[in-house]
Amino acid sequence: MTNPIEDIEKAQVILIIGSNTTENHPVLSSYVKRAVRFKGAKLIVADPRRVPITRFADLWLRHNPGSDVALINGIMHVIVTENLCDEAYVEQRTVGLDDLKKTLEKYTPQYVSSITGLPAEDVVRAARLYAGARAGSILYTMGITQHITGTDNVKSLANLAMLCGNVGVEGGGVNPLRGQNNVQGACDMGGLPNVYTGYQPVTDANARARMEEAWGVAGLPDKPGLTVTAMMPLAHEGKLKALYVIGENPMVSDPDLRHAEKSLANLDFLVVQDIFLTETARMAHVVLPACCFAEKEGTFANTERKVQRVRKAVEPPGQAREDWKILCDLSQRMGYTMSYENSTQIMEEIARVTPSYCGISYERIRHQGIHWPCPSPDHPGTPCLHVDKFTCGLGVFHAIDYIPPAETPDEDYPLCLTTGRLLYQYHTGTMTMKTEGLNAKAPECFVEIARQDAASCGLEQGDMVTVASRRGSIDVRARVSDKTAPGTVFIPFHYAAAAANRLTNAALDPVAKIPEFKVCAVRIAKAGSGGGSSWFTRPMRV
């Protein structure tokens, strides 16, 4: 996030796009609700589903799944043609607007309507609402990123924010809401194949030299490693022989699960380190039991870049150990002595080798977290990024054209599937599905289908149905609802017994290498009908 969470209540307009905020980020959503109910903020929600936060919206944009770039370009087209942009900000702080304007020329409200399915007047209204505010905050999640154009989607939102002077200002910003409690921290610590801690590129000779000196080694690789989505195909081909999985459950969370299962089964050696025996751990040759958050010391860096202490509350059960101790023991046995007395020493090393964390220590965050970047021990931290200038100097507009999803509905698979999360279950259910009360609230997988689509194929509330894609099929309970638009169905991805990711497409964003979880083509029929003429044949949504 470029801005702290508290800034949401300082925004005059909030644009939520690709985020089921109240179910996926219930605490943060309270800031949005307060901003709307008590502080006069206007709320625009762009989502193909009628998610709960739409109840608070001044404008709900139900665009077709995968049409985000067209929608954002359409909003910017109106802002440019009606001279609503922040001209002083654009002139002083950005470059590349002329190229963007050329791309935006064809994205008239009428043209955007033909792609998104939205009324043209709603595109105009959204543009005027967002551009008319003193400060506008953009909130997004994986409804934006989990597409083959995920990187383009994020760049388009950055374009929109810069066009209206909303980056580096209180109440503004481009703010991704992280899906798990320490995803931000994992990325900060170099849990990516192309960077060291603090996003220092492995291709940077100076960064490599600093790391080699700190670690007492030589010859660190100068080329990026593999993403998860690159590892699986290599395992399938027999080129990747071993895999070490920590705190991840790809047997539920990966796309095209049939392919993922074959890939993992083809490994010579699979190690899983986790707090429970997950679906992936059941396939492992070795399972290393780890501590949960309440059984260890450390830090979390949350979605607003605030580094906060985590303190041990209870003793770990059985043979469970802290992750860092397991890793250090393995390192020792593999020939490199990695020795720390405690997590405090690890934090001290992080501060030494990470420019954005240099000023952060356990002592400083004993009572209150600090936002990175924090470059020195006397620095207060940086709640809002890019206040006076962008990190790179000038903000760069990117001219981006709309690209349709990798797979769209057709005669054989006439419905569009999108996936997501529920309030009462979490990610792959590793923890929540061991909780009786939560299972009572959300006991099984379902497919959410529009009333007219259900009527067209003779489905009623609670029927068992088969949903199939080109990659596989699952049997789930029908939930007839007005949350989804005709032509679109929704399935939560939490449930291993009927995993939505048996259906999803493994097509990747070319930059981020993230799969297109949010759009694929499916068909549906009553379970046990044998398919054939029973498959739903509604014409694809246009």
XYZ file of C-alpha atoms in Angstrom:
542
model
C 0.000 0.000 0.000
C 1.243 3.480 -0.778
C -0.846 4.841 2.107
C -1.610 3.698 5.663
C -4.937 2.053 6.430
C -6.117 5.036 8.471
C -5.958 7.182 5.314
C -9.025 5.373 3.977
C -11.118 7.476 6.346
C -9.493 10.627 4.972
C -10.453 9.925 1.354
C -13.256 11.826 -0.343
C -13.804 9.014 -2.811
C -12.861 5.335 -2.551
C -12.618 3.040 -5.550
C -12.733 -0.670 -4.660
C -12.012 -2.914 -7.617
C -11.538 -6.682 -7.639
C -11.934 -6.934 -3.854
C -14.628 -8.610 -1.757
C -13.499 -6.358 1.074
C -16.003 -7.149 3.801
C -15.434 -10.924 3.539
C -11.700 -11.000 2.762
C -10.581 -8.026 4.886
C -13.402 -7.539 7.415
C -11.431 -5.320 9.802
C -10.109 -3.039 7.074
C -13.580 -2.828 5.528
C -14.768 -1.075 8.684
C -12.597 1.909 7.708
C -14.422 2.051 4.374
C -17.835 1.820 6.040
C -16.996 4.585 8.510
C -15.658 6.794 5.717
C -18.935 6.395 3.814
C -21.417 6.461 6.699
C -19.893 9.125 8.934
C -17.406 11.145 6.869
C -19.191 11.680 3.570
C -16.889 9.669 1.319
C -18.266 8.466 -1.994
C -17.721 4.759 -2.748
C -17.350 3.189 -6.196
C -17.262 -0.618 -6.293
C -16.216 -2.395 -9.499
C -16.878 -6.126 -9.255
C -18.685 -8.743 -11.377
C -20.389 -10.061 -8.216
C -22.774 -8.304 -5.869
C -20.295 -8.506 -2.992
C -21.486 -7.201 0.411
C -19.536 -3.920 0.209
C -21.782 -2.872 -2.718
C -24.463 -2.090 -0.109
C -22.402 0.965 0.821
C -21.620 2.042 -2.743
C -22.803 5.200 -4.476
C -21.998 3.419 -7.732
C -21.621 -0.305 -8.410
C -19.940 -1.214 -11.697
C -20.762 -4.845 -12.552
C -18.306 -5.296 -15.403
C -17.606 -8.540 -17.237
C -14.849 -10.656 -15.630
C -11.448 -9.850 -17.097
C -12.425 -6.463 -18.584
C -10.652 -4.311 -15.971
C -8.184 -2.574 -18.316
C -11.003 -1.536 -20.643
C -12.986 -0.147 -17.702
C -10.054 1.812 -16.259
C -9.084 3.129 -19.696
C -12.684 4.210 -20.226
C -12.688 6.134 -16.945
C -9.399 7.815 -17.890
C -10.751 8.643 -21.370
C -13.563 10.648 -19.776
C -11.175 12.352 -17.344
C -8.882 13.413 -20.193
C -11.603 14.526 -22.626
C -13.435 16.509 -19.933
C -10.179 18.058 -18.637
C -10.671 16.629 -15.158
C -7.059 15.554 -14.567
C -4.731 17.293 -12.089
C -2.688 19.205 -14.654
C -0.159 20.681 -12.201
C 0.584 17.271 -10.657
C 0.903 15.584 -14.036
C 3.195 18.317 -15.353
C 5.490 18.384 -12.334
C 5.632 14.735 -11.299
C 5.001 12.439 -14.266
C 6.074 11.525 -17.799
C 4.440 9.621 -20.642
C 0.953 11.154 -20.669
C 0.982 11.830 -24.426
C 1.464 8.144 -25.217
C -1.288 7.223 -22.777
C -3.656 9.739 -24.357
C -3.157 8.170 -27.794
C -4.083 4.756 -26.392
C -7.111 6.166 -24.573
C -8.616 7.768 -27.685
C -10.616 4.697 -28.720
C -11.858 3.917 -25.194
C -15.007 5.967 -25.464
C -17.786 5.131 -23.003
C -19.676 3.394 -25.824
C -16.674 1.252 -26.821
C -15.971 0.393 -23.193
C -19.617 -0.564 -22.759
C -19.278 -3.109 -25.576
C -16.400 -4.823 -23.715
C -17.444 -4.471 -20.078
C -21.221 -4.812 -20.408
C -21.675 -1.611 -18.397
C -23.962 1.252 -19.365
C -21.843 4.007 -20.933
C -23.275 6.568 -18.520
C -21.927 4.579 -15.544
C -18.388 4.846 -16.935
C -18.843 8.618 -17.215
C -20.278 8.868 -13.719
C -17.390 6.866 -12.230
C -14.857 9.134 -13.911
C -16.487 12.293 -12.635
C -16.829 10.910 -9.101
C -13.193 9.836 -8.861
C -11.701 12.898 -10.551
C -13.922 15.296 -8.650
C -12.499 14.411 -5.230
C -9.674 16.179 -3.452
C -8.223 12.809 -2.484
C -9.152 9.415 -3.889
C -8.098 6.028 -2.524
C -7.930 2.914 -4.718
C -8.219 -0.483 -3.001
C -7.705 -3.730 -4.899
C -6.879 -7.393 -4.343
C -6.560 -10.573 -6.376
C -9.617 -9.794 -8.482
C -7.187 -7.434 -10.212
C -3.952 -9.426 -10.089
C -5.068 -12.998 -10.860
C -5.385 -12.511 -14.608
C -3.051 -12.919 -17.571
C -3.170 -9.097 -17.591
C -2.692 -8.711 -13.843
C 0.385 -6.503 -14.245
C -1.442 -4.393 -16.835
C -4.389 -4.058 -14.453
C -2.179 -2.730 -11.650
C -0.328 -0.340 -13.974
C -3.681 0.953 -15.221
C -4.775 1.729 -11.664
C -1.480 3.558 -11.121
C -2.178 5.538 -14.310
C -5.594 6.522 -12.988
C -4.251 7.571 -9.589
C -1.444 9.681 -11.073
C -3.776 11.277 -13.619
C -5.799 12.747 -10.746
C -2.838 13.548 -8.452
C -3.727 10.855 -5.937
C -0.305 9.312 -5.260
C 1.720 10.731 -2.373
C -1.235 12.545 -0.832
C -3.131 11.961 2.392
C -6.294 9.983 1.748
C -5.143 8.846 -1.691
C -2.941 6.099 -3.043
C -2.901 2.786 -4.861
C -3.468 0.228 -2.146
C -3.296 -3.548 -2.614
C -4.858 -5.418 0.308
C -2.713 -8.449 1.123
C -4.461 -11.801 1.232
C -2.606 -13.268 4.234
C -1.118 -11.858 7.408
C 2.553 -11.793 6.400
C 2.547 -11.899 2.600
C 4.044 -8.405 2.616
C 6.751 -9.477 5.046
C 7.600 -12.584 3.018
C 8.137 -10.424 -0.066
C 10.123 -7.869 1.965
C 12.427 -10.661 3.126
C 13.268 -11.789 -0.396
C 10.669 -14.541 -0.706
C 10.659 -13.905 -4.455
C 12.950 -15.452 -7.087
C 14.503 -12.223 -8.352
C 15.368 -10.177 -5.247
C 17.140 -10.192 -1.906
C 15.575 -8.534 1.137
C 14.113 -5.096 0.566
C 13.635 -5.821 -3.166
C 17.342 -5.585 -3.991
C 17.714 -7.275 -7.406
C 19.879 -10.396 -7.579
C 21.145 -8.963 -10.871
C 22.634 -5.944 -9.032
C 26.363 -6.571 -8.516
C 26.506 -4.174 -5.550
C 23.599 -5.903 -3.806
C 25.226 -9.297 -4.361
C 28.527 -8.008 -2.982
C 26.816 -6.723 0.178
C 25.075 -10.050 0.713
C 28.263 -12.050 0.082
C 30.121 -9.974 2.650
C 27.315 -10.248 5.232
C 27.008 -14.013 4.782
C 30.709 -14.795 4.320
C 30.235 -16.480 0.943
C 31.241 -15.897 -2.679
C 29.664 -16.485 -6.052
C 25.996 -15.806 -5.289
C 23.875 -16.380 -8.431
C 23.401 -13.393 -10.718
C 20.260 -14.745 -12.386
C 16.716 -14.895 -10.947
C 15.368 -18.221 -9.770
C 12.070 -19.863 -10.627
C 8.534 -18.835 -9.747
C 6.166 -21.465 -8.354
C 4.284 -21.491 -11.651
C 7.537 -22.278 -13.470
C 8.505 -25.049 -11.032
C 5.388 -27.155 -11.543
C 5.791 -27.678 -15.329
C 9.478 -28.524 -14.814
C 8.533 -31.087 -12.175
C 5.980 -32.523 -14.576
C 8.693 -32.863 -17.236
C 11.095 -34.494 -14.777
C 13.559 -31.594 -14.959
C 12.908 -30.441 -11.389
C 13.760 -33.303 -9.037
C 13.058 -31.958 -5.547
C 10.799 -29.373 -3.946
C 10.736 -27.890 -0.448
C 7.326 -26.394 0.405
C 6.964 -24.173 3.500
C 3.546 -22.980 4.663
C 1.900 -23.484 1.272
C -0.712 -25.985 0.086
C -0.451 -26.138 -3.716
C -2.656 -29.249 -3.846
C -5.573 -26.878 -3.210
C -4.253 -23.446 -4.204
C -2.566 -24.140 -7.571
C -4.462 -23.841 -10.864
C -5.289 -26.931 -12.933
C -4.876 -29.228 -9.925
C -4.765 -32.410 -11.969
C -1.575 -31.134 -13.590
C -0.202 -29.940 -10.220
C -0.864 -33.341 -8.639
C 0.953 -35.146 -11.454
C 3.846 -32.687 -11.144
C 4.282 -33.250 -7.406
C 3.951 -37.015 -7.803
C 6.737 -36.924 -10.391
C 9.267 -35.442 -7.949
C 12.073 -37.606 -6.611
C 11.848 -35.837 -3.257
C 9.145 -33.633 -1.726
C 9.555 -31.948 1.668
C 6.687 -30.063 3.327
C 7.094 -27.863 6.396
C 3.762 -26.853 7.920
C 1.677 -26.734 11.098
C -0.827 -29.404 9.950
C -0.795 -32.390 7.618
C -2.149 -30.589 4.552
C -3.220 -32.174 1.266
C 0.284 -31.407 -0.049
C 1.980 -32.765 3.071
C 0.196 -36.086 2.555
C 2.139 -36.458 -0.691
C 5.508 -35.598 0.883
C 8.433 -37.934 1.489
C 9.331 -35.904 4.597
C 7.126 -33.650 6.721
C 8.739 -31.142 9.082
C 6.297 -29.975 11.792
C 6.487 -26.211 12.360
C 5.202 -23.765 14.957
C 2.192 -21.559 14.367
C 2.242 -17.789 14.909
C 1.335 -18.026 18.611
C 4.196 -20.421 19.359
C 7.140 -18.258 18.284
C 8.783 -14.844 18.390
C 9.164 -12.649 15.326
C 7.569 -9.917 13.253
C 4.772 -9.472 10.744
C 4.876 -6.783 8.076
C 1.239 -6.103 7.281
C -0.567 -4.781 4.234
C 0.293 -1.133 5.005
C 4.047 -1.962 5.317
C 3.970 -1.719 9.124
C 6.479 -4.040 10.828
C 5.037 -5.321 14.119
C 6.158 -7.699 16.858
C 4.724 -11.176 17.337
C 5.279 -12.709 20.769
C 5.177 -16.312 21.860
C 2.011 -17.082 23.794
C 1.993 -20.882 24.118
C 4.421 -23.780 23.823
C 4.437 -25.687 20.522
C 2.957 -29.204 20.529
C 4.912 -32.423 20.006
C 7.951 -32.081 17.766
C 6.910 -28.767 16.207
C 9.790 -26.291 15.943
C 10.283 -22.701 14.841
C 10.819 -22.398 11.094
C 14.148 -20.609 11.420
C 15.550 -23.316 13.684
C 14.587 -26.007 11.183
C 16.230 -24.050 8.363
C 19.379 -23.414 10.373
C 19.755 -27.111 11.211
C 19.321 -28.060 7.559
C 21.850 -25.445 6.517
C 24.340 -26.794 9.048
C 23.940 -30.339 7.687
C 24.387 -29.081 4.132
C 27.708 -27.457 4.945
C 26.934 -23.840 5.798
C 26.829 -22.723 9.410
C 23.771 -20.551 9.916
C 23.638 -19.884 13.633
C 21.445 -17.520 15.641
C 20.689 -17.510 19.341
C 17.199 -16.099 18.878
C 14.913 -14.159 16.554
C 16.350 -10.864 17.829
C 19.651 -11.677 16.145
C 17.849 -12.447 12.912
C 16.131 -9.057 13.049
C 19.489 -7.389 13.604
C 20.849 -9.046 10.468
C 17.778 -8.016 8.496
C 18.429 -4.396 9.499
C 22.092 -4.655 8.450
C 21.426 -5.966 4.937
C 18.079 -4.320 4.083
C 18.128 -0.563 3.317
C 14.393 -0.091 3.906
C 14.594 -1.862 7.303
C 17.852 -0.301 8.583
C 16.156 1.670 11.331
C 13.864 -1.095 12.600
C 14.721 -3.104 15.704
C 12.798 -5.135 18.273
C 13.395 -2.375 20.795
C 11.839 0.288 18.563
C 8.748 -1.777 17.773
C 8.201 -3.083 21.302
C 4.949 -1.141 21.643
C 4.243 0.343 18.228
C 5.009 -0.865 14.699
C 6.966 1.144 12.133
C 6.213 1.579 8.430
C 9.103 0.903 6.093
C 11.101 2.459 4.554
C 12.852 3.330 7.776
C 16.482 3.980 6.762
C 17.998 4.914 10.138
C 17.468 4.332 13.903
C 16.150 7.880 14.367
C 13.805 7.762 11.363
C 10.072 7.678 12.255
C 9.126 5.409 9.347
C 7.170 6.264 6.201
C 3.397 5.784 6.416
C 2.788 7.414 3.002
C 5.033 6.754 0.008
C 5.979 9.166 -2.819
C 4.979 12.330 -0.923
C 7.388 14.760 -2.570
C 8.570 12.659 -5.486
C 8.430 9.114 -6.748
C 11.182 6.711 -5.758
C 12.278 6.559 -9.405
C 12.050 10.351 -9.815
C 9.077 10.905 -12.107
C 6.011 8.702 -12.207
C 5.703 6.904 -15.543
C 2.378 6.534 -17.350
C 2.077 3.240 -19.204
C 0.001 3.107 -22.392
C -1.890 -0.181 -22.037
C -4.421 -1.783 -24.365
C -7.152 -4.200 -23.343
C -6.376 -7.898 -23.856
C -9.227 -10.395 -23.351
C -8.876 -13.330 -20.944
C -6.983 -16.409 -22.108
C -10.176 -18.461 -22.116
C -13.680 -17.149 -22.735
C -17.054 -18.923 -22.895
C -18.047 -20.730 -26.096
C -20.637 -23.272 -27.262
C -19.001 -26.158 -25.390
C -18.287 -24.250 -22.171
C -20.843 -21.412 -22.146
C -20.356 -20.012 -18.624
C -17.616 -17.892 -17.112
C -16.216 -19.128 -13.780
C -14.675 -16.788 -11.260
C -13.282 -17.901 -7.893
C -12.737 -16.266 -4.528
C -12.943 -16.517 -0.747
C -15.590 -16.685 1.959
C -15.774 -14.913 5.312
C -15.881 -18.147 7.336
C -13.086 -20.099 5.633
C -9.519 -19.059 4.979
C -7.264 -19.866 2.040
C -6.927 -23.667 1.702
C -8.700 -24.350 5.008
C -5.565 -25.656 6.727
C -6.641 -23.974 9.969
C -10.269 -22.888 9.584
C -11.563 -26.310 8.551
C -10.376 -27.657 11.894
C -12.734 -25.220 13.623
C -16.212 -26.560 14.349
C -17.967 -23.201 14.481
C -16.577 -22.030 11.142
C -17.428 -25.326 9.462
C -20.986 -24.940 10.716
C -21.150 -21.556 8.951
C -19.504 -22.693 5.697
C -19.553 -26.503 5.631
C -19.146 -27.341 1.946
C -18.276 -26.064 -1.482
C -20.969 -24.588 -3.723
C -21.477 -22.948 -7.080
C -23.237 -19.613 -7.070
C -25.435 -19.284 -10.167
C -27.820 -16.564 -11.389
C -31.528 -17.280 -11.040
C -32.286 -17.148 -14.740
C -29.370 -19.468 -15.537
C -30.550 -21.916 -12.879
C -34.086 -21.816 -14.293
C -32.801 -22.361 -17.827
C -31.223 -25.690 -16.918
C -33.747 -26.825 -14.319
C -31.575 -26.286 -11.253
C -33.020 -25.526 -7.847
C -31.493 -24.323 -4.608
C -29.432 -27.099 -3.019
C -29.189 -29.386 -6.061
C -25.923 -31.248 -6.523
C -24.384 -30.203 -9.829
C -21.317 -31.063 -11.869
C -19.184 -28.129 -12.992
C -16.649 -28.967 -15.690
C -13.910 -27.133 -17.554
C -11.383 -28.348 -20.121
C -9.162 -29.420 -17.217
C -11.477 -31.339 -14.922
C -14.789 -31.446 -13.075
C -16.163 -31.212 -9.526
C -19.527 -31.920 -7.888
C -20.833 -29.086 -5.735
C -24.057 -27.767 -4.241
C -26.031 -25.206 -6.288
C -26.629 -21.861 -4.633
C -29.113 -19.845 -6.692
C -28.415 -16.159 -6.131
C -28.553 -12.671 -7.554
C -24.944 -12.095 -6.471
C -23.668 -13.351 -9.819
C -24.669 -12.000 -13.206
C -26.275 -14.237 -15.837
C -23.546 -16.093 -17.682
C -21.159 -16.092 -14.717
C -20.775 -18.585 -11.859
C -18.719 -18.298 -8.681
C -17.020 -21.055 -6.658
C -14.985 -20.515 -3.439
C -11.560 -22.126 -3.716
C -11.105 -23.286 -0.087
C -12.477 -26.818 -0.305
C -10.085 -29.652 -1.162
C -12.953 -32.131 -1.546
C -14.373 -30.103 -4.428
C -11.441 -27.892 -5.349
C -12.315 -25.022 -7.678
C -8.746 -25.142 -8.938
C -9.441 -28.447 -10.659
C -11.223 -26.183 -13.136
C -9.105 -23.034 -13.323
C -6.766 -22.107 -16.124
C -2.977 -22.163 -15.614
C -2.410 -19.411 -18.224
C 0.026 -16.879 -16.752
C 0.616 -13.160 -16.605
C 3.854 -12.806 -18.608
C 5.491 -10.519 -16.021
C 4.273 -11.616 -12.578
C 3.747 -15.263 -13.642
C 0.492 -15.393 -11.709
C -2.245 -17.718 -13.033
C -5.609 -16.540 -14.340
C -7.661 -17.828 -11.412
C -10.443 -15.308 -11.960
C -11.655 -16.218 -15.460
C -12.179 -19.528 -17.234
C -14.911 -21.240 -19.265
C -17.078 -23.955 -17.674
C -20.278 -25.896 -18.212
C -22.790 -27.141 -15.662
C -25.342 -29.954 -15.316
C -27.182 -31.796 -12.567
C -24.847 -34.277 -10.905
C -25.364 -37.840 -12.096
C -27.063 -36.781 -15.329
C -24.160 -38.046 -17.396
C -23.628 -34.712 -19.157
C -24.316 -34.828 -22.873
C -27.572 -33.063 -23.659
C -27.941 -32.210 -19.947
C -25.118 -29.682 -20.031
C -26.316 -26.095 -19.697
C -26.137 -24.468 -23.152
C -26.995 -20.840 -22.500
C -25.348 -18.547 -25.092
C -22.199 -16.912 -23.819
C -22.563 -13.541 -22.150
C -21.643 -10.597 -24.384
